[in-house]
mmCIF file of C-alpha atoms in Angstrom:
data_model
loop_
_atom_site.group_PDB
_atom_site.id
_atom_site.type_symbol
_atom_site.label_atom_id
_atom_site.label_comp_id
_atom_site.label_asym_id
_atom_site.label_seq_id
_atom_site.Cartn_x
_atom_site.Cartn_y
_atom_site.Cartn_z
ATOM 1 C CA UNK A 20 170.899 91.879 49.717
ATOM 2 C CA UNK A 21 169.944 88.345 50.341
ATOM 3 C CA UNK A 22 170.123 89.080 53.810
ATOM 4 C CA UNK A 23 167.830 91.847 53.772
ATOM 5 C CA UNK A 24 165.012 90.952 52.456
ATOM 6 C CA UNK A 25 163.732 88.050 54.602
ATOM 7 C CA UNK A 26 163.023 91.157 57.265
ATOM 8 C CA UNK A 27 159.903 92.161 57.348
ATOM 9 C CA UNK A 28 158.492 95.268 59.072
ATOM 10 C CA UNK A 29 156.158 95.264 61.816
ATOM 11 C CA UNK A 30 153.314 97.355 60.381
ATOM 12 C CA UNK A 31 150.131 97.368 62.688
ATOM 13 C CA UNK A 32 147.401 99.523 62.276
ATOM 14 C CA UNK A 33 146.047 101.025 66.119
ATOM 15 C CA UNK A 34 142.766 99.916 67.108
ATOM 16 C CA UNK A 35 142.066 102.899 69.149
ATOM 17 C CA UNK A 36 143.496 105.920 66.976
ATOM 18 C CA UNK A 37 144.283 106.476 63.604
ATOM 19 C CA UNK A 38 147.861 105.579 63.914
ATOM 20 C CA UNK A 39 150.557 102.877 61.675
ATOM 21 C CA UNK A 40 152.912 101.878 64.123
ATOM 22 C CA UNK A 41 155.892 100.040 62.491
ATOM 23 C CA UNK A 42 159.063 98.284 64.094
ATOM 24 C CA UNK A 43 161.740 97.071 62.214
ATOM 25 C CA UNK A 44 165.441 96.022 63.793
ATOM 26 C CA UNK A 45 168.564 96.876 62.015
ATOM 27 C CA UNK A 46 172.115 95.494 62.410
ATOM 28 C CA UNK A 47 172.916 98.895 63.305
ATOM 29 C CA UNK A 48 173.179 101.647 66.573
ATOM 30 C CA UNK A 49 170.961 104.071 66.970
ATOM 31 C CA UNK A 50 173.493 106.989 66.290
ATOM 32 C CA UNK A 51 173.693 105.017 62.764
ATOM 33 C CA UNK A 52 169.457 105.004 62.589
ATOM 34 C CA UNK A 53 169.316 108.564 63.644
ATOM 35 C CA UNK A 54 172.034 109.447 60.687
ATOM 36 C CA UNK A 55 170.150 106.991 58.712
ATOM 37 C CA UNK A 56 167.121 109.364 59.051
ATOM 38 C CA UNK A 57 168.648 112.583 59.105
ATOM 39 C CA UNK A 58 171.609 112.724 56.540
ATOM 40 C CA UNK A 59 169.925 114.049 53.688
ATOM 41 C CA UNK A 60 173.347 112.126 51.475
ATOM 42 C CA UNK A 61 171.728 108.717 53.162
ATOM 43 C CA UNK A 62 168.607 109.534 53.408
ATOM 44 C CA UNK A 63 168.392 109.868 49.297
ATOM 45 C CA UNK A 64 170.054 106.808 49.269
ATOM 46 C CA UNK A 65 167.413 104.313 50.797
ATOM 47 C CA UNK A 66 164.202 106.156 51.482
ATOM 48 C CA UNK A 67 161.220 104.859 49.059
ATOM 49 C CA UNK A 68 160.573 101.795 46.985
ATOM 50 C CA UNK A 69 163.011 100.594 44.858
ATOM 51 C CA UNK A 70 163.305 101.972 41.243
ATOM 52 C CA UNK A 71 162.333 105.478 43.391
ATOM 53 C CA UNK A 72 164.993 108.286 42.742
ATOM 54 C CA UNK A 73 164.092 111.269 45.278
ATOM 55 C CA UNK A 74 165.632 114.491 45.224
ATOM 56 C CA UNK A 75 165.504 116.804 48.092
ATOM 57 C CA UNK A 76 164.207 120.672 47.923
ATOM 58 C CA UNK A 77 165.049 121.595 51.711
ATOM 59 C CA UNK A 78 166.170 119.479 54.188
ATOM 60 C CA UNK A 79 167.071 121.055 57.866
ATOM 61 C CA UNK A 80 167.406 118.186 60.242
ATOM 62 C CA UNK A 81 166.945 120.088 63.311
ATOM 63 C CA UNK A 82 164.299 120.908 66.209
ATOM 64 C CA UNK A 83 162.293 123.470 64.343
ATOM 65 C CA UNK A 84 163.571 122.721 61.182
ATOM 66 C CA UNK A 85 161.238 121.992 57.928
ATOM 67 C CA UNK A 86 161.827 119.454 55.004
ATOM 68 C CA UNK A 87 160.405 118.396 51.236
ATOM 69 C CA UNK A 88 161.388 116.003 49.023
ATOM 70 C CA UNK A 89 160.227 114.470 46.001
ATOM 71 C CA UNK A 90 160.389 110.501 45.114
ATOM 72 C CA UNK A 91 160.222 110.083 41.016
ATOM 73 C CA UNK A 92 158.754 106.312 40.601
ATOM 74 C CA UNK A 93 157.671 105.433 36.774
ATOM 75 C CA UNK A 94 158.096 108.818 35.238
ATOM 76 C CA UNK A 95 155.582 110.559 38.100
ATOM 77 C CA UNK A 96 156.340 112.871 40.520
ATOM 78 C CA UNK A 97 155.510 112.156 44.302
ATOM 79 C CA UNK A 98 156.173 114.912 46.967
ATOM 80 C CA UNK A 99 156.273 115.033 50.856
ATOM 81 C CA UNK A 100 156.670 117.774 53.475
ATOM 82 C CA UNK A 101 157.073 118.777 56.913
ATOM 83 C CA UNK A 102 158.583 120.054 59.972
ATOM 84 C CA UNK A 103 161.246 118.761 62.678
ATOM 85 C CA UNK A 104 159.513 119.330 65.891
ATOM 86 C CA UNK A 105 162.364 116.735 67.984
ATOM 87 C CA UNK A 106 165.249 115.673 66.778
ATOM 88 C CA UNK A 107 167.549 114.502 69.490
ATOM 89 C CA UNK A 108 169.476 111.535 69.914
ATOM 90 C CA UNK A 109 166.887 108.554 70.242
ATOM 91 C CA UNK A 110 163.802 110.762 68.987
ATOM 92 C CA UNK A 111 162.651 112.052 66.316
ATOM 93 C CA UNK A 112 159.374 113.585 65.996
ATOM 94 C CA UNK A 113 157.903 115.300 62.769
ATOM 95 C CA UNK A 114 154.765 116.333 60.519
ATOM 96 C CA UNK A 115 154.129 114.178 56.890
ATOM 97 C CA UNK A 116 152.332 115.476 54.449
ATOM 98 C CA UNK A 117 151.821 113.792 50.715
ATOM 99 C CA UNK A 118 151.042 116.888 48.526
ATOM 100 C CA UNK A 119 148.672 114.604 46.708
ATOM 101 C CA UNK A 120 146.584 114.871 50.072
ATOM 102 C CA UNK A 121 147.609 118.726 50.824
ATOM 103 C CA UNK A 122 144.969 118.471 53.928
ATOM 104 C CA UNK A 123 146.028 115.678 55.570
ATOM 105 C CA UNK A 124 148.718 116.024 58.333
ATOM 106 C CA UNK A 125 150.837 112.938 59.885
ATOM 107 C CA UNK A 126 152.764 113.154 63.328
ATOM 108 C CA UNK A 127 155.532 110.517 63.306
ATOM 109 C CA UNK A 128 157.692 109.545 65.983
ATOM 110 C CA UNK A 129 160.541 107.798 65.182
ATOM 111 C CA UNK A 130 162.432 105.776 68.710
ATOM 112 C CA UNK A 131 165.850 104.222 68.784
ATOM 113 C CA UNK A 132 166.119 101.557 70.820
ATOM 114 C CA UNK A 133 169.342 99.799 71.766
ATOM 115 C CA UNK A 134 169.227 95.957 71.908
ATOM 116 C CA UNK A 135 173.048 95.950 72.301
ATOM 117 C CA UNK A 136 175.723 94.287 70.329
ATOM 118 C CA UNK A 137 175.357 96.769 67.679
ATOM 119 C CA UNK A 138 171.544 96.523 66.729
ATOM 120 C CA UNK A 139 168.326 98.595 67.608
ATOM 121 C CA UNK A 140 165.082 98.385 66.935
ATOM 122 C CA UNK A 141 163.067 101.449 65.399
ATOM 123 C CA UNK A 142 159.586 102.193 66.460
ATOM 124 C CA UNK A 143 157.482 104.295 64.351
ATOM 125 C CA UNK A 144 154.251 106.267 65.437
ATOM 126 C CA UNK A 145 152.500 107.714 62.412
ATOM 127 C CA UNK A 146 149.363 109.747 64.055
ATOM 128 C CA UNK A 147 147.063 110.924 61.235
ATOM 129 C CA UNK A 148 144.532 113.843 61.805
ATOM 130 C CA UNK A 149 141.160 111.027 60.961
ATOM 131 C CA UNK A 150 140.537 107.402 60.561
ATOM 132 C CA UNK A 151 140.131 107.816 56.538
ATOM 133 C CA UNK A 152 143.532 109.660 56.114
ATOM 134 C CA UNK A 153 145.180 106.836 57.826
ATOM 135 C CA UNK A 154 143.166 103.991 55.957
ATOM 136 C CA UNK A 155 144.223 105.329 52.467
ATOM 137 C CA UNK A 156 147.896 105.726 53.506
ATOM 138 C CA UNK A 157 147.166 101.331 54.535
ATOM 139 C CA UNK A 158 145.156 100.910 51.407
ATOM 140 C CA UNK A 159 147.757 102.690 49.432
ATOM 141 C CA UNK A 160 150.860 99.717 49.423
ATOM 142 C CA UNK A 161 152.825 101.848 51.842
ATOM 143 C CA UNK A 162 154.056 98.753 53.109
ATOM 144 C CA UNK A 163 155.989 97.453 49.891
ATOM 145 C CA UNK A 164 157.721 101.284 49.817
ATOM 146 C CA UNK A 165 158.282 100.954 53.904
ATOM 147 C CA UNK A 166 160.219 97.527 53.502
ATOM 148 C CA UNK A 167 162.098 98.062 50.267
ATOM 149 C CA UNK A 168 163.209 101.338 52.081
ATOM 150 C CA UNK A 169 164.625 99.501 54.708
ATOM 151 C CA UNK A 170 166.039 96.793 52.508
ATOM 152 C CA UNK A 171 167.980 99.165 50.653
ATOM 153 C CA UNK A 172 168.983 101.166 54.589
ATOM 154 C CA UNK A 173 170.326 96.964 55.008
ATOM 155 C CA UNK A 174 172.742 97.154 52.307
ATOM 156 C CA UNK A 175 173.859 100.507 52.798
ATOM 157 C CA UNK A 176 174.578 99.756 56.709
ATOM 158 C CA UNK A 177 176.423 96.314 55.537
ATOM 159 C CA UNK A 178 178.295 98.176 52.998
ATOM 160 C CA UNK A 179 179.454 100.573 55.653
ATOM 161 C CA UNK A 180 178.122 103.305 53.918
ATOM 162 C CA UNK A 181 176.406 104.951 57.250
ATOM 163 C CA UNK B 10 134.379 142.954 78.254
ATOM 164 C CA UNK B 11 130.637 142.489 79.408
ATOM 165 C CA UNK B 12 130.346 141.520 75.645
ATOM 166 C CA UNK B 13 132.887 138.843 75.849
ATOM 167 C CA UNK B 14 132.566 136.750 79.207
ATOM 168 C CA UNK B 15 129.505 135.264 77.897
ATOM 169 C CA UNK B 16 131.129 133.536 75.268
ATOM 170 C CA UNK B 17 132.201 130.188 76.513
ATOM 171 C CA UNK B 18 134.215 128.054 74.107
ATOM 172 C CA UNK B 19 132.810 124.227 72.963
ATOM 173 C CA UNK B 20 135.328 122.105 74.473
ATOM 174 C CA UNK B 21 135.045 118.381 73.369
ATOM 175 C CA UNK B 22 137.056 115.662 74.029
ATOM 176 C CA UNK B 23 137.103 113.194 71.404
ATOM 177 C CA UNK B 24 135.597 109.528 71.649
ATOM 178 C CA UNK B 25 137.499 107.852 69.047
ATOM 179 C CA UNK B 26 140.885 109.357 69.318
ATOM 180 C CA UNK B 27 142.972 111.445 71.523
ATOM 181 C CA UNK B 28 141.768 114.614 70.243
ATOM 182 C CA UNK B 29 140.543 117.578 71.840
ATOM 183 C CA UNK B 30 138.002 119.695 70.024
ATOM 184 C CA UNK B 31 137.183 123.152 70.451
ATOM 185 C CA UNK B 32 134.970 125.695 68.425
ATOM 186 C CA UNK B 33 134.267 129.439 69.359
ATOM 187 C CA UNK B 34 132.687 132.206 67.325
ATOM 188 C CA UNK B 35 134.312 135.710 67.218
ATOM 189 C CA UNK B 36 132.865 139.146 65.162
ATOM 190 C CA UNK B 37 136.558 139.099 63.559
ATOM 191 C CA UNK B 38 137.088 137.817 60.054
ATOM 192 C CA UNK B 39 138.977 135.088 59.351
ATOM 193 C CA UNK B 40 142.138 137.018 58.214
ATOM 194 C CA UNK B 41 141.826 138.662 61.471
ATOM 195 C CA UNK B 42 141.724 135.528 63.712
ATOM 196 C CA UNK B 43 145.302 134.501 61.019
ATOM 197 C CA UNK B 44 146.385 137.775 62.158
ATOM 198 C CA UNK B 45 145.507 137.525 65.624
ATOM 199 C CA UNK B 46 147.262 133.628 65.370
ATOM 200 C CA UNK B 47 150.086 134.900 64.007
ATOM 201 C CA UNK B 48 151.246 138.296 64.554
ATOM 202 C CA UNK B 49 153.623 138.147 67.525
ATOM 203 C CA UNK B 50 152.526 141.234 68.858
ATOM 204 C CA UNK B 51 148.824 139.993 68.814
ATOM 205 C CA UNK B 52 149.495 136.967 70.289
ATOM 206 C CA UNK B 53 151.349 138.293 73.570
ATOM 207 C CA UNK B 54 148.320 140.011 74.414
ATOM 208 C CA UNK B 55 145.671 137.268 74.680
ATOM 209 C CA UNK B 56 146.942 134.474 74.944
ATOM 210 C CA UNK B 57 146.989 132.127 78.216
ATOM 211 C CA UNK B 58 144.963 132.929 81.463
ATOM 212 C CA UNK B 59 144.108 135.727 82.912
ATOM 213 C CA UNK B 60 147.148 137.188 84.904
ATOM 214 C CA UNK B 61 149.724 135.463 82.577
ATOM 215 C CA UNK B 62 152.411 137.684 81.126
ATOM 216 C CA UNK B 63 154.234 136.200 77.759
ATOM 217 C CA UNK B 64 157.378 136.083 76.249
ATOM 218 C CA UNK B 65 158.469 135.107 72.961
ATOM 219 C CA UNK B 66 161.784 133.110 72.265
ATOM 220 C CA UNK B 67 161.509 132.542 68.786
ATOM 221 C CA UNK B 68 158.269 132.966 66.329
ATOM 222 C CA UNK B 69 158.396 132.373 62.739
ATOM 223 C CA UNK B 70 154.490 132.033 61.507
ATOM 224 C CA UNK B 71 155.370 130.862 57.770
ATOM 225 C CA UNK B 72 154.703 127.229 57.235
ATOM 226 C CA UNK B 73 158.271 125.338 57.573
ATOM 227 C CA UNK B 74 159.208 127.758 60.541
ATOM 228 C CA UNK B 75 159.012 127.323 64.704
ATOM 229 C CA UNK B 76 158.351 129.300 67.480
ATOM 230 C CA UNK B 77 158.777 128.769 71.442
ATOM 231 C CA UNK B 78 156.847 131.298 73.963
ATOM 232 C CA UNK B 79 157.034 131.670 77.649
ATOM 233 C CA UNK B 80 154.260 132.417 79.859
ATOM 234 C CA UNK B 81 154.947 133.650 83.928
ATOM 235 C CA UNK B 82 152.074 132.798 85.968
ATOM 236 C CA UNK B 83 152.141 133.214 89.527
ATOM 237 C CA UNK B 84 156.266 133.598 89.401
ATOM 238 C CA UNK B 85 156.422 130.181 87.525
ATOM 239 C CA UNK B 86 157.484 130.005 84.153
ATOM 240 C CA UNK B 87 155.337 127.478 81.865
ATOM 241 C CA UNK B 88 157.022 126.985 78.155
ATOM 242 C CA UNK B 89 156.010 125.821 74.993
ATOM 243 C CA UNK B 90 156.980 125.385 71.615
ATOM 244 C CA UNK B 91 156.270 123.608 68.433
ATOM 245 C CA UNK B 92 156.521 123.989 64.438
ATOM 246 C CA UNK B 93 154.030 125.516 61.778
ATOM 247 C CA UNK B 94 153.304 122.652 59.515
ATOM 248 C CA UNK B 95 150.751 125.089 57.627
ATOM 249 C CA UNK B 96 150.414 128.452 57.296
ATOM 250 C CA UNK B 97 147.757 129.404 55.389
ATOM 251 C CA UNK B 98 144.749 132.044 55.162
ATOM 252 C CA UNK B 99 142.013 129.776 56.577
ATOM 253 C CA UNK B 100 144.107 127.043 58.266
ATOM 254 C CA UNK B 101 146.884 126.520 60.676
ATOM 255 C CA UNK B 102 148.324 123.592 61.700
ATOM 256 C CA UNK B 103 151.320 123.144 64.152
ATOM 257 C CA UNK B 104 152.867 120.939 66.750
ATOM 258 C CA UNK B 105 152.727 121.812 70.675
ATOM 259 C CA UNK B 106 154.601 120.693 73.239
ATOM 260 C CA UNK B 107 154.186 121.817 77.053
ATOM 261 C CA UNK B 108 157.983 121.740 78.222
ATOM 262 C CA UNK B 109 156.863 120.218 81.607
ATOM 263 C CA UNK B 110 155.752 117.128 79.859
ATOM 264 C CA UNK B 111 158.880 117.100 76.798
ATOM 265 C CA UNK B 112 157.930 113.526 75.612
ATOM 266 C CA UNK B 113 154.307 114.380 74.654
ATOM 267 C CA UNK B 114 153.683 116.329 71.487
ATOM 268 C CA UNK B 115 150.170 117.360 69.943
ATOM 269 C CA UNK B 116 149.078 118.138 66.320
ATOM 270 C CA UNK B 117 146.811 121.417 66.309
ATOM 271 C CA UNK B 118 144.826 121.944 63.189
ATOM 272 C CA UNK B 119 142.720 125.885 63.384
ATOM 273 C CA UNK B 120 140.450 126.408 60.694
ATOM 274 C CA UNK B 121 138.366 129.737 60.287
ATOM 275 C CA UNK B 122 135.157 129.684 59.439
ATOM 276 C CA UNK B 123 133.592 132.577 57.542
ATOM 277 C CA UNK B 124 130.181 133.021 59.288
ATOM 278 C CA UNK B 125 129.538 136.175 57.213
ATOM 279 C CA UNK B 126 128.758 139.583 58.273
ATOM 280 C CA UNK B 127 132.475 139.890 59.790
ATOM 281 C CA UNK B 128 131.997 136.864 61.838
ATOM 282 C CA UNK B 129 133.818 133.696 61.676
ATOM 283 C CA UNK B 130 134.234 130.538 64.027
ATOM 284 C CA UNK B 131 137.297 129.022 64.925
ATOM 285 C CA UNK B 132 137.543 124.980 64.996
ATOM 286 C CA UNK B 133 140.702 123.796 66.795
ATOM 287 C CA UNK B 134 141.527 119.634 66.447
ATOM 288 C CA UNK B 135 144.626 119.144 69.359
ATOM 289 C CA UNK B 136 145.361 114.975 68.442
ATOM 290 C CA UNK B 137 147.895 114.156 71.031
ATOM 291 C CA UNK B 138 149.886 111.365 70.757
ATOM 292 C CA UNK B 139 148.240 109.284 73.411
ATOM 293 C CA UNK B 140 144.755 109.365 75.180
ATOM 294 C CA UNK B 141 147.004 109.865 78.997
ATOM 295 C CA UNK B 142 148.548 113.201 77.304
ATOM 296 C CA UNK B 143 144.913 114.350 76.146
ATOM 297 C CA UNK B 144 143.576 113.627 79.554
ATOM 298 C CA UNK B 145 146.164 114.754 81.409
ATOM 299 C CA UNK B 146 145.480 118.608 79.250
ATOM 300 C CA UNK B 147 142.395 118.339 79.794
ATOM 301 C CA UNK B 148 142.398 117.900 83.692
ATOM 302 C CA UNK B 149 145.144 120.646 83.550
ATOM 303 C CA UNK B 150 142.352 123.193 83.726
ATOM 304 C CA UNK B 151 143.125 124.177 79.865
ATOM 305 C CA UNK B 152 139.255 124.770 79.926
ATOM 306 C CA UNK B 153 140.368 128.394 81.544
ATOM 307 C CA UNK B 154 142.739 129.591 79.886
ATOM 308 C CA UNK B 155 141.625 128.907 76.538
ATOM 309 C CA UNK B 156 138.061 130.751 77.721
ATOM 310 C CA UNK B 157 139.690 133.875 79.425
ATOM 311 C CA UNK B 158 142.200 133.688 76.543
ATOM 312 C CA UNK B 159 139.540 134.136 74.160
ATOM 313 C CA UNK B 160 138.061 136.749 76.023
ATOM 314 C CA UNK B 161 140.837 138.853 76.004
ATOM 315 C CA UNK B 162 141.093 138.181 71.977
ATOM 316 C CA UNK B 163 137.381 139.681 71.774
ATOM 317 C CA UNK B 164 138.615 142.479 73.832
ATOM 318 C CA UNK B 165 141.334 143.352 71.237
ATOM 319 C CA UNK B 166 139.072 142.967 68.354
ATOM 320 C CA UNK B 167 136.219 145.079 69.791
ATOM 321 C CA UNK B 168 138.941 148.021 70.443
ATOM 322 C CA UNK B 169 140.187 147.521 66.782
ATOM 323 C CA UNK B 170 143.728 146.484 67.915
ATOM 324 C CA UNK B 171 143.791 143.426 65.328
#
């Protein structure tokens, strides 16, 4: 992993909506990314912070599909929901939801973008429906969980496992 | 309809975000604006301008499911289609995407208001994901078809059809 972790996320909170926008380049194409993100075998595999085991309780990677999961971290239960309104080849767009904040409603869109020789860079868009909703997810150390996520996607790409 | 054409809908377009708000009062209750959301059958026959037949492709009002419609206008066809993030008895929230612009997706949260005395208001929040997609919906001339739209839902309810 020791080539992992010096890679920091881009995490950059919008000054004119209540948006996170994140990049983050991977050693990796963006057919890998999009399996990266859509897999539900990978997906288990990197998504969270690290000690987080996740289990999935529907996962239909799809346009007009739907998804939940749940991340156990310490003994507590954390769960997230949605829907798959894109999912295409260099897109994917869906709804977030933390069930700790059942009224609260993300849009993220995810972008692949080829930088050739076998890397992209991913752009995140996570709209939030108000200005508070998106300054607790900030406040909330999203950021560690967003870059030990993509630590962990690191060694599974070097290991060849995607 | 003399009843009806009166009632203009609040159309707002947000300051701080790309968001287009709208509120509107109806002598419904708020089950029957769900229903009236909901119900495919309903739906067909109000909403979209005056003049505008509808088709449905798919429809599956249960939070986790998707739907696509069709409206003809003038010979054209104009399509949509999104995912129900929530489905719920005093809120929906779903994605939307006009086909003619594929790239742009908005968040629509409806909430029903119970005014009492089998009246209830309807607040609609449509974030898009940038401020040129909101103002590019709003100069679309949304303003009337969401009015004559409405007006045909009053129509419906006043007959008892919903």
């Amino acid at each position: 992993m020791s080539t992992t972790t010096a890679k920091a996320a881009t995490i950059e909170s919008s000054k004119d909506m209540p948006a996170i926008k994140i990049s983050r380049d991977f050693s990796a194409t963006p057919a890998q990314l999009v399996k990266a993100h859509t897999d539900p075998d990978v997906v288990l595999q990197w998504l969270g912070p690290d000690g987080c085991t996740s289990t999935m309780d529907y996962w239909d990677p799809r346009t007009g599909g739907s998804w939940r999961y749940v991340h156990q971290i310490e003994g507590e239960d954390y769960a997230f929901h949605g829907c798959f309104h894109t999912v295409e080849e260099d897109r994917l767009v869906q709804t977030f939801t933390y069930e700790g904040f059942p009224d609260s409603v993300a849009l993220e869109t995810m972008t692949f973008e080829d930088l050739g020789d076998g890397r992209s860079r991913l752009h995140t868009q996570s709209l939030f429906d108000s200005y508070e909703a998106r300054d607790g997810m900030l406040a909330s150390g999203m950021d560690i969980g967003v870059n030990e996520g993509y630590a962990k996607l690191d060694g599974l790409l070097s290991a060849g496992t995607v």
